[in-house]
Amino acid sequence: MKKELLKSPLNYTGNKYRIIEQISQFFPKQVNCMIDLFCGGATVGLNVDAKKVIFVDSNERVINLLVYLSKQTFDDFMIKCEEIIAKYNLSYSYKYGYQEYRNKCQNLKDNNGLKDYNSAGFYKLKNDYNELNDKTTDYANQMLYMLMVYAFNNDIRFNSDGLFNLPIGKTDLNKMNVEKIKNYINKVQSMETEFLCMSFIDEKFEKYVSMADFIYMDPPYLIGNAVYNSSWNYVMEYKLLDFIDSLMERKINFALSNVIEKVGKTNEPLSYWCHKNNDKIIVNHINYHYRSASYNKIDRNAREQEVLIANKEYNHENK
């Protein structure tokens, strides 16, 4: 039977859900301890068969939310969601249906979904969350989850001051979002996991590297356009490549998602590194449309050359 893939409850920018089947075929067949580095919404780690998965990201707010959600029971969590829905007068189509709220919007001919109904409550919730002095509490994490559900594209984004800064979206706590959170809670509580807020350059990260036999990395792309790429630069790119060199020296399996070429741009450090290590790595070309893969000749006319770079697999004794 084909394995059913799990969607993260966090619709994090750049998540690999649509290409997880493409990239995972290049992962080691047996994994004891995996590190999902730059994990974001944790999509990859949730869909890998490993005895233990360590989720690592430098975004404290995202890691805290993943941890908070992992400790919930589904029924209690839904009660907390309903309390916020009632407090801020938000729609709840999972329970009462989409049309119940759509019919109460002013313009029924527009394509704005439930924006009109939820606007006042969403921006009040957003303001209340941003004014919190302590955003690490359980209630703060519950508010953040609900903000994400009602925000544009069900996404999470913060400005340079750490304030949630997405506008309202068209949807709400619907059947899809409820299923995602239920499946996440069930899945993560059936796994051996650890969540770490740190960077790969932190000294304390070495402790976890020594535990792993496979490290998957999905860093910000040096030549990408996403907002979260703004803090990534050539210095960090070279440090990451040095880190991967150290993994190869220790024969730790790795896989790296990235983009080597984009229209008018080339990730020169990564391109040179791949050429230099040609005998040690395999560069697998992933279809950037996220529909199908082409692993042979590079399409020079493609808008992006998304790749999954992996070592030529090592044989490990069980750690």
CSV table of C-alpha atoms in Angstrom, one decimal:
chain,number,residue,atom,x,y,z
A,1,MET,CA,0.0,0.0,0.0
A,2,LYS,CA,1.2,3.5,-0.8
A,3,LYS,CA,2.2,5.4,2.3
A,4,GLU,CA,-0.2,8.2,3.2
A,5,LEU,CA,1.7,11.5,3.5
A,6,LEU,CA,1.1,13.8,6.5
A,7,LYS,CA,0.5,17.5,6.1
A,8,SER,CA,2.0,19.7,8.8
A,9,PRO,CA,-0.5,21.9,10.6
A,10,LEU,CA,1.9,24.8,9.8
A,11,ASN,CA,1.6,25.9,6.2
A,12,TYR,CA,5.2,27.2,6.4
A,13,THR,CA,6.6,29.0,3.4
A,14,GLY,CA,8.8,26.6,1.3
A,15,ASN,CA,7.4,23.4,2.8
A,16,LYS,CA,8.2,20.3,0.8
A,17,TYR,CA,4.9,18.5,1.1
A,18,ARG,CA,4.3,18.4,-2.7
A,19,ILE,CA,7.7,17.0,-3.5
A,20,ILE,CA,8.3,14.8,-0.4
A,21,GLU,CA,7.9,11.6,-2.5
A,22,GLN,CA,10.4,12.9,-5.0
A,23,ILE,CA,13.1,13.8,-2.5
A,24,SER,CA,12.6,11.0,0.0
A,25,GLN,CA,13.6,8.3,-2.6
A,26,PHE,CA,17.1,9.7,-2.2
A,27,PHE,CA,17.2,9.3,1.6
A,28,PRO,CA,18.9,6.3,3.3
A,29,LYS,CA,16.7,3.3,3.4
A,30,GLN,CA,17.2,2.8,7.1
A,31,VAL,CA,17.5,5.7,9.6
A,32,ASN,CA,18.0,5.5,13.3
A,33,CYS,CA,18.3,9.2,14.2
A,34,MET,CA,17.4,11.9,11.7
A,35,ILE,CA,17.9,15.6,12.1
A,36,ASP,CA,15.4,17.8,10.2
A,37,LEU,CA,17.5,20.9,10.0
A,38,PHE,CA,15.8,24.2,9.1
A,39,CYS,CA,12.6,22.2,9.7
A,40,GLY,CA,10.1,25.0,9.4
A,41,GLY,CA,6.7,23.3,9.6
A,42,ALA,CA,8.4,19.9,10.1
A,43,THR,CA,6.9,18.4,7.0
A,44,VAL,CA,9.9,16.3,6.0
A,45,GLY,CA,10.7,14.8,9.4
A,46,LEU,CA,7.1,13.9,9.9
A,47,ASN,CA,7.1,11.8,6.8
A,48,VAL,CA,10.4,9.9,7.2
A,49,ASP,CA,10.6,6.5,8.8
A,50,ALA,CA,13.2,6.9,11.5
A,51,LYS,CA,13.5,5.7,15.1
A,52,LYS,CA,14.0,9.2,16.3
A,53,VAL,CA,13.6,12.6,14.6
A,54,ILE,CA,15.2,15.8,15.9
A,55,PHE,CA,13.5,18.9,14.5
A,56,VAL,CA,15.8,22.0,14.5
A,57,ASP,CA,15.0,25.5,13.5
A,58,SER,CA,16.4,28.9,14.6
A,59,ASN,CA,12.9,30.5,14.6
A,60,GLU,CA,11.9,30.3,18.3
A,61,ARG,CA,8.3,31.1,17.7
A,62,VAL,CA,7.9,28.2,15.2
A,63,ILE,CA,9.7,25.7,17.4
A,64,ASN,CA,7.6,26.7,20.4
A,65,LEU,CA,4.4,26.3,18.4
A,66,LEU,CA,5.4,22.8,17.2
A,67,VAL,CA,6.2,21.8,20.7
A,68,TYR,CA,3.0,23.2,22.1
A,69,LEU,CA,0.9,21.4,19.5
A,70,SER,CA,2.8,18.2,20.1
A,71,LYS,CA,1.7,18.1,23.7
A,72,GLN,CA,-2.0,18.6,23.1
A,73,THR,CA,-4.9,16.2,23.2
A,74,PHE,CA,-7.1,16.7,20.2
A,75,ASP,CA,-10.4,17.2,22.1
A,76,ASP,CA,-8.9,19.7,24.6
A,77,PHE,CA,-7.2,21.6,21.8
A,78,MET,CA,-10.4,22.0,19.9
A,79,ILE,CA,-12.1,23.4,23.0
A,80,LYS,CA,-9.3,26.0,23.2
A,81,CYS,CA,-9.8,26.9,19.6
A,82,GLU,CA,-13.6,27.3,20.1
A,83,GLU,CA,-12.9,29.6,23.1
A,84,ILE,CA,-10.9,31.9,20.9
A,85,ILE,CA,-13.5,31.7,18.0
A,86,ALA,CA,-16.2,32.8,20.5
A,87,LYS,CA,-14.1,35.5,22.0
A,88,TYR,CA,-13.3,37.1,18.7
A,89,ASN,CA,-16.5,36.3,16.9
A,90,LEU,CA,-14.8,34.3,14.1
A,91,SER,CA,-16.3,31.9,11.7
A,92,TYR,CA,-16.1,28.1,12.4
A,93,SER,CA,-17.0,26.3,9.2
A,94,TYR,CA,-15.7,22.9,10.5
A,95,LYS,CA,-18.7,22.8,12.9
A,96,TYR,CA,-21.3,25.0,11.2
A,97,GLY,CA,-20.4,24.9,7.5
A,98,TYR,CA,-18.9,27.5,5.1
A,99,GLN,CA,-22.2,28.8,3.7
A,100,GLU,CA,-23.5,29.7,7.2
A,101,TYR,CA,-20.9,32.5,7.3
A,102,ARG,CA,-20.5,33.3,3.6
A,103,ASN,CA,-24.2,34.3,3.5
A,104,LYS,CA,-23.5,36.9,6.1
A,105,CYS,CA,-20.7,38.7,4.1
A,106,GLN,CA,-21.7,42.0,2.5
A,107,ASN,CA,-20.6,41.2,-1.1
A,108,LEU,CA,-21.6,37.7,-2.1
A,109,LYS,CA,-20.2,38.0,-5.6
A,110,ASP,CA,-16.6,38.7,-4.7
A,111,ASN,CA,-13.9,36.1,-4.4
A,112,ASN,CA,-12.9,37.0,-0.8
A,113,GLY,CA,-14.3,34.0,1.0
A,114,LEU,CA,-14.8,34.7,4.6
A,115,LYS,CA,-12.6,37.8,4.8
A,116,ASP,CA,-15.5,40.2,5.4
A,117,TYR,CA,-17.0,38.1,8.2
A,118,ASN,CA,-13.7,37.6,10.1
A,119,SER,CA,-12.0,40.9,9.5
A,120,ALA,CA,-12.8,42.7,12.7
A,121,GLY,CA,-12.1,39.6,14.9
A,122,PHE,CA,-8.9,38.7,13.1
A,123,TYR,CA,-7.3,42.1,13.4
A,124,LYS,CA,-8.3,42.3,17.1
A,125,LEU,CA,-6.7,38.9,17.7
A,126,LYS,CA,-3.6,39.9,15.8
A,127,ASN,CA,-3.3,43.1,17.8
A,128,ASP,CA,-3.8,41.3,21.1
A,129,TYR,CA,-1.2,38.7,20.2
A,130,ASN,CA,1.4,41.4,19.1
A,131,GLU,CA,0.9,43.3,22.4
A,132,LEU,CA,1.7,40.2,24.5
A,133,ASN,CA,4.8,40.7,26.6
A,134,ASP,CA,5.4,37.0,26.8
A,135,LYS,CA,4.8,35.1,23.6
A,136,THR,CA,6.1,31.8,25.0
A,137,THR,CA,3.0,30.9,27.1
A,138,ASP,CA,0.6,28.2,26.1
A,139,TYR,CA,-2.1,30.8,25.5
A,140,ALA,CA,0.2,32.8,23.2
A,141,ASN,CA,0.9,29.7,21.2
A,142,GLN,CA,-2.8,29.0,21.0
A,143,MET,CA,-3.4,32.5,19.7
A,144,LEU,CA,-0.6,32.2,17.2
A,145,TYR,CA,-2.1,28.9,15.8
A,146,MET,CA,-5.4,30.6,15.4
A,147,LEU,CA,-3.8,33.6,13.7
A,148,MET,CA,-2.2,31.3,11.2
A,149,VAL,CA,-5.5,29.5,10.5
A,150,TYR,CA,-7.3,32.8,9.7
A,151,ALA,CA,-4.3,34.6,8.0
A,152,PHE,CA,-3.5,34.9,4.3
A,153,ASN,CA,-2.6,31.5,2.9
A,154,ASN,CA,-2.8,30.0,6.5
A,155,ASP,CA,0.8,31.2,6.8
A,156,ILE,CA,3.1,32.4,9.6
A,157,ARG,CA,5.2,35.5,9.1
A,158,PHE,CA,6.8,38.0,11.5
A,159,ASN,CA,8.4,41.4,10.7
A,160,SER,CA,11.8,42.6,11.9
A,161,ASP,CA,10.3,43.6,15.3
A,162,GLY,CA,8.9,40.1,15.8
A,163,LEU,CA,5.3,41.1,15.2
A,164,PHE,CA,2.9,38.9,13.3
A,165,ASN,CA,2.3,40.8,10.1
A,166,LEU,CA,0.2,38.8,7.7
A,167,PRO,CA,-3.2,40.2,6.6
A,168,ILE,CA,-6.5,38.3,6.9
A,169,GLY,CA,-7.1,35.3,4.6
A,170,LYS,CA,-10.2,33.8,3.0
A,171,THR,CA,-10.6,30.6,5.1
A,172,ASP,CA,-11.0,29.6,8.7
A,173,LEU,CA,-10.9,26.6,11.0
A,174,ASN,CA,-12.3,24.3,8.4
A,175,LYS,CA,-12.2,20.5,7.9
A,176,MET,CA,-8.8,20.5,6.3
A,177,ASN,CA,-7.2,22.5,9.1
A,178,VAL,CA,-8.8,20.3,11.8
A,179,GLU,CA,-7.6,17.1,10.1
A,180,LYS,CA,-4.1,18.4,9.8
A,181,ILE,CA,-3.9,19.3,13.5
A,182,LYS,CA,-5.5,15.9,14.5
A,183,ASN,CA,-3.1,14.0,12.3
A,184,TYR,CA,-0.1,15.9,13.6
A,185,ILE,CA,-1.0,15.3,17.2
A,186,ASN,CA,-1.5,11.6,16.6
A,187,LYS,CA,1.7,11.3,14.5
A,188,VAL,CA,4.1,13.2,16.7
A,189,GLN,CA,2.9,11.5,19.9
A,190,SER,CA,3.6,8.1,18.3
A,191,MET,CA,7.2,9.1,17.4
A,192,GLU,CA,10.4,9.6,19.4
A,193,THR,CA,11.1,13.3,18.8
A,194,GLU,CA,13.1,16.3,20.0
A,195,PHE,CA,12.6,19.9,19.1
A,196,LEU,CA,15.5,22.3,19.2
A,197,CYS,CA,15.7,26.1,18.7
A,198,MET,CA,19.2,26.6,17.5
A,199,SER,CA,21.4,27.1,14.5
A,200,PHE,CA,23.8,24.6,12.9
A,201,ILE,CA,26.6,27.0,13.8
A,202,ASP,CA,25.9,26.8,17.5
A,203,GLU,CA,28.5,24.8,19.4
A,204,LYS,CA,25.9,22.9,21.3
A,205,PHE,CA,24.5,21.6,18.0
A,206,GLU,CA,27.5,19.3,17.7
A,207,LYS,CA,26.1,17.0,20.4
A,208,TYR,CA,23.1,16.3,18.3
A,209,VAL,CA,25.1,15.8,15.1
A,210,SER,CA,27.1,13.1,16.8
A,211,MET,CA,23.8,11.3,17.5
A,212,ALA,CA,22.5,11.4,13.9
A,213,ASP,CA,23.0,9.0,11.0
A,214,PHE,CA,21.1,11.2,8.6
A,215,ILE,CA,20.7,15.0,8.3
A,216,TYR,CA,18.2,16.6,6.0
A,217,MET,CA,18.7,20.3,5.3
A,218,ASP,CA,16.3,22.8,3.7
A,219,PRO,CA,18.0,26.2,4.3
A,220,PRO,CA,16.9,29.6,3.0
A,221,TYR,CA,18.0,29.7,-0.7
A,222,LEU,CA,20.8,32.1,-1.4
A,223,ILE,CA,19.1,33.1,-4.7
A,224,GLY,CA,15.5,32.7,-3.5
A,225,ASN,CA,13.0,35.5,-3.3
A,226,ALA,CA,11.1,34.5,-0.2
A,227,VAL,CA,10.9,37.0,2.7
A,228,TYR,CA,12.6,34.5,5.1
A,229,ASN,CA,15.7,34.4,2.8
A,230,SER,CA,16.6,38.0,3.8
A,231,SER,CA,18.8,36.9,6.7
A,232,TRP,CA,20.7,34.4,4.6
A,233,ASN,CA,23.9,35.6,2.9
A,234,TYR,CA,27.1,34.3,1.3
A,235,VAL,CA,28.8,34.0,4.8
A,236,MET,CA,26.0,31.6,5.9
A,237,GLU,CA,26.1,29.7,2.7
A,238,TYR,CA,29.8,29.0,3.0
A,239,LYS,CA,29.4,28.0,6.6
A,240,LEU,CA,26.7,25.5,5.7
A,241,LEU,CA,28.9,24.1,2.9
A,242,ASP,CA,31.7,23.7,5.5
A,243,PHE,CA,29.3,22.0,7.8
A,244,ILE,CA,28.4,19.5,5.0
A,245,ASP,CA,32.1,18.9,4.4
A,246,SER,CA,32.4,17.9,8.0
A,247,LEU,CA,29.4,15.5,7.6
A,248,MET,CA,31.2,13.8,4.7
A,249,GLU,CA,34.4,13.5,6.6
A,250,ARG,CA,32.5,11.6,9.3
A,251,LYS,CA,30.4,9.6,6.8
A,252,ILE,CA,27.1,11.0,8.1
A,253,ASN,CA,24.4,10.7,5.4
A,254,PHE,CA,22.9,14.0,4.3
A,255,ALA,CA,20.5,15.5,1.9
A,256,LEU,CA,20.3,19.2,0.9
A,257,SER,CA,17.4,20.9,-0.8
A,258,ASN,CA,18.4,24.0,-2.7
A,259,VAL,CA,18.3,25.9,-6.0
A,260,ILE,CA,21.5,26.1,-8.0
A,261,GLU,CA,20.1,28.2,-10.9
A,262,LYS,CA,17.3,30.7,-11.4
A,263,VAL,CA,16.7,33.0,-14.3
A,264,GLY,CA,19.7,35.3,-14.5
A,265,LYS,CA,21.2,34.0,-11.2
A,266,THR,CA,23.4,31.1,-10.1
A,267,ASN,CA,24.3,30.1,-6.6
A,268,GLU,CA,28.0,30.3,-7.3
A,269,PRO,CA,29.2,28.8,-3.9
A,270,LEU,CA,26.9,25.8,-4.2
A,271,SER,CA,27.6,25.3,-7.9
A,272,TYR,CA,31.4,25.3,-7.3
A,273,TRP,CA,31.1,23.1,-4.3
A,274,CYS,CA,29.1,20.5,-6.2
A,275,HIS,CA,31.7,20.5,-9.0
A,276,LYS,CA,34.5,20.1,-6.5
A,277,ASN,CA,32.7,17.2,-4.8
A,278,ASN,CA,31.4,15.5,-7.9
A,279,ASP,CA,32.9,12.1,-6.9
A,280,LYS,CA,31.2,12.2,-3.4
A,281,ILE,CA,27.7,13.5,-4.1
A,282,ILE,CA,24.7,13.0,-6.4
A,283,VAL,CA,22.8,16.0,-7.6
A,284,ASN,CA,19.2,15.0,-8.3
A,285,HIS,CA,17.1,17.4,-10.3
A,286,ILE,CA,13.6,18.1,-8.9
A,287,ASN,CA,10.8,19.4,-10.9
A,288,TYR,CA,10.2,22.9,-9.5
A,289,HIS,CA,6.5,22.7,-10.6
A,290,TYR,CA,6.2,20.0,-7.9
A,291,ARG,CA,4.5,17.7,-10.3
A,292,SER,CA,7.1,15.2,-11.5
A,293,ALA,CA,10.8,14.7,-11.4
A,294,SER,CA,13.4,14.8,-14.2
A,295,TYR,CA,16.7,13.3,-12.9
A,296,ASN,CA,18.7,13.3,-16.1
A,297,LYS,CA,19.7,16.2,-18.3
A,298,ILE,CA,19.3,19.7,-16.8
A,299,ASP,CA,16.5,21.7,-18.5
A,300,ARG,CA,18.4,25.0,-19.3
A,301,ASN,CA,15.1,26.7,-20.0
A,302,ALA,CA,13.6,26.0,-16.6
A,303,ARG,CA,12.9,29.0,-14.4
A,304,GLU,CA,14.5,27.3,-11.5
A,305,GLN,CA,16.8,24.3,-11.0
A,306,GLU,CA,15.7,22.9,-7.8
A,307,VAL,CA,17.9,20.1,-6.6
A,308,LEU,CA,18.2,17.4,-3.9
A,309,ILE,CA,21.9,16.9,-3.2
A,310,ALA,CA,22.9,13.8,-1.3
A,311,ASN,CA,26.1,11.9,-0.5
A,312,LYS,CA,26.8,8.6,-2.2
A,313,GLU,CA,25.2,6.5,0.5
A,314,TYR,CA,27.3,5.2,3.3
A,315,ASN,CA,26.9,1.9,5.1
A,316,HIS,CA,26.4,2.4,8.8
A,317,GLU,CA,26.4,0.1,11.8
A,318,ASN,CA,23.5,0.9,14.0
A,319,LYS,CA,24.3,3.7,16.4
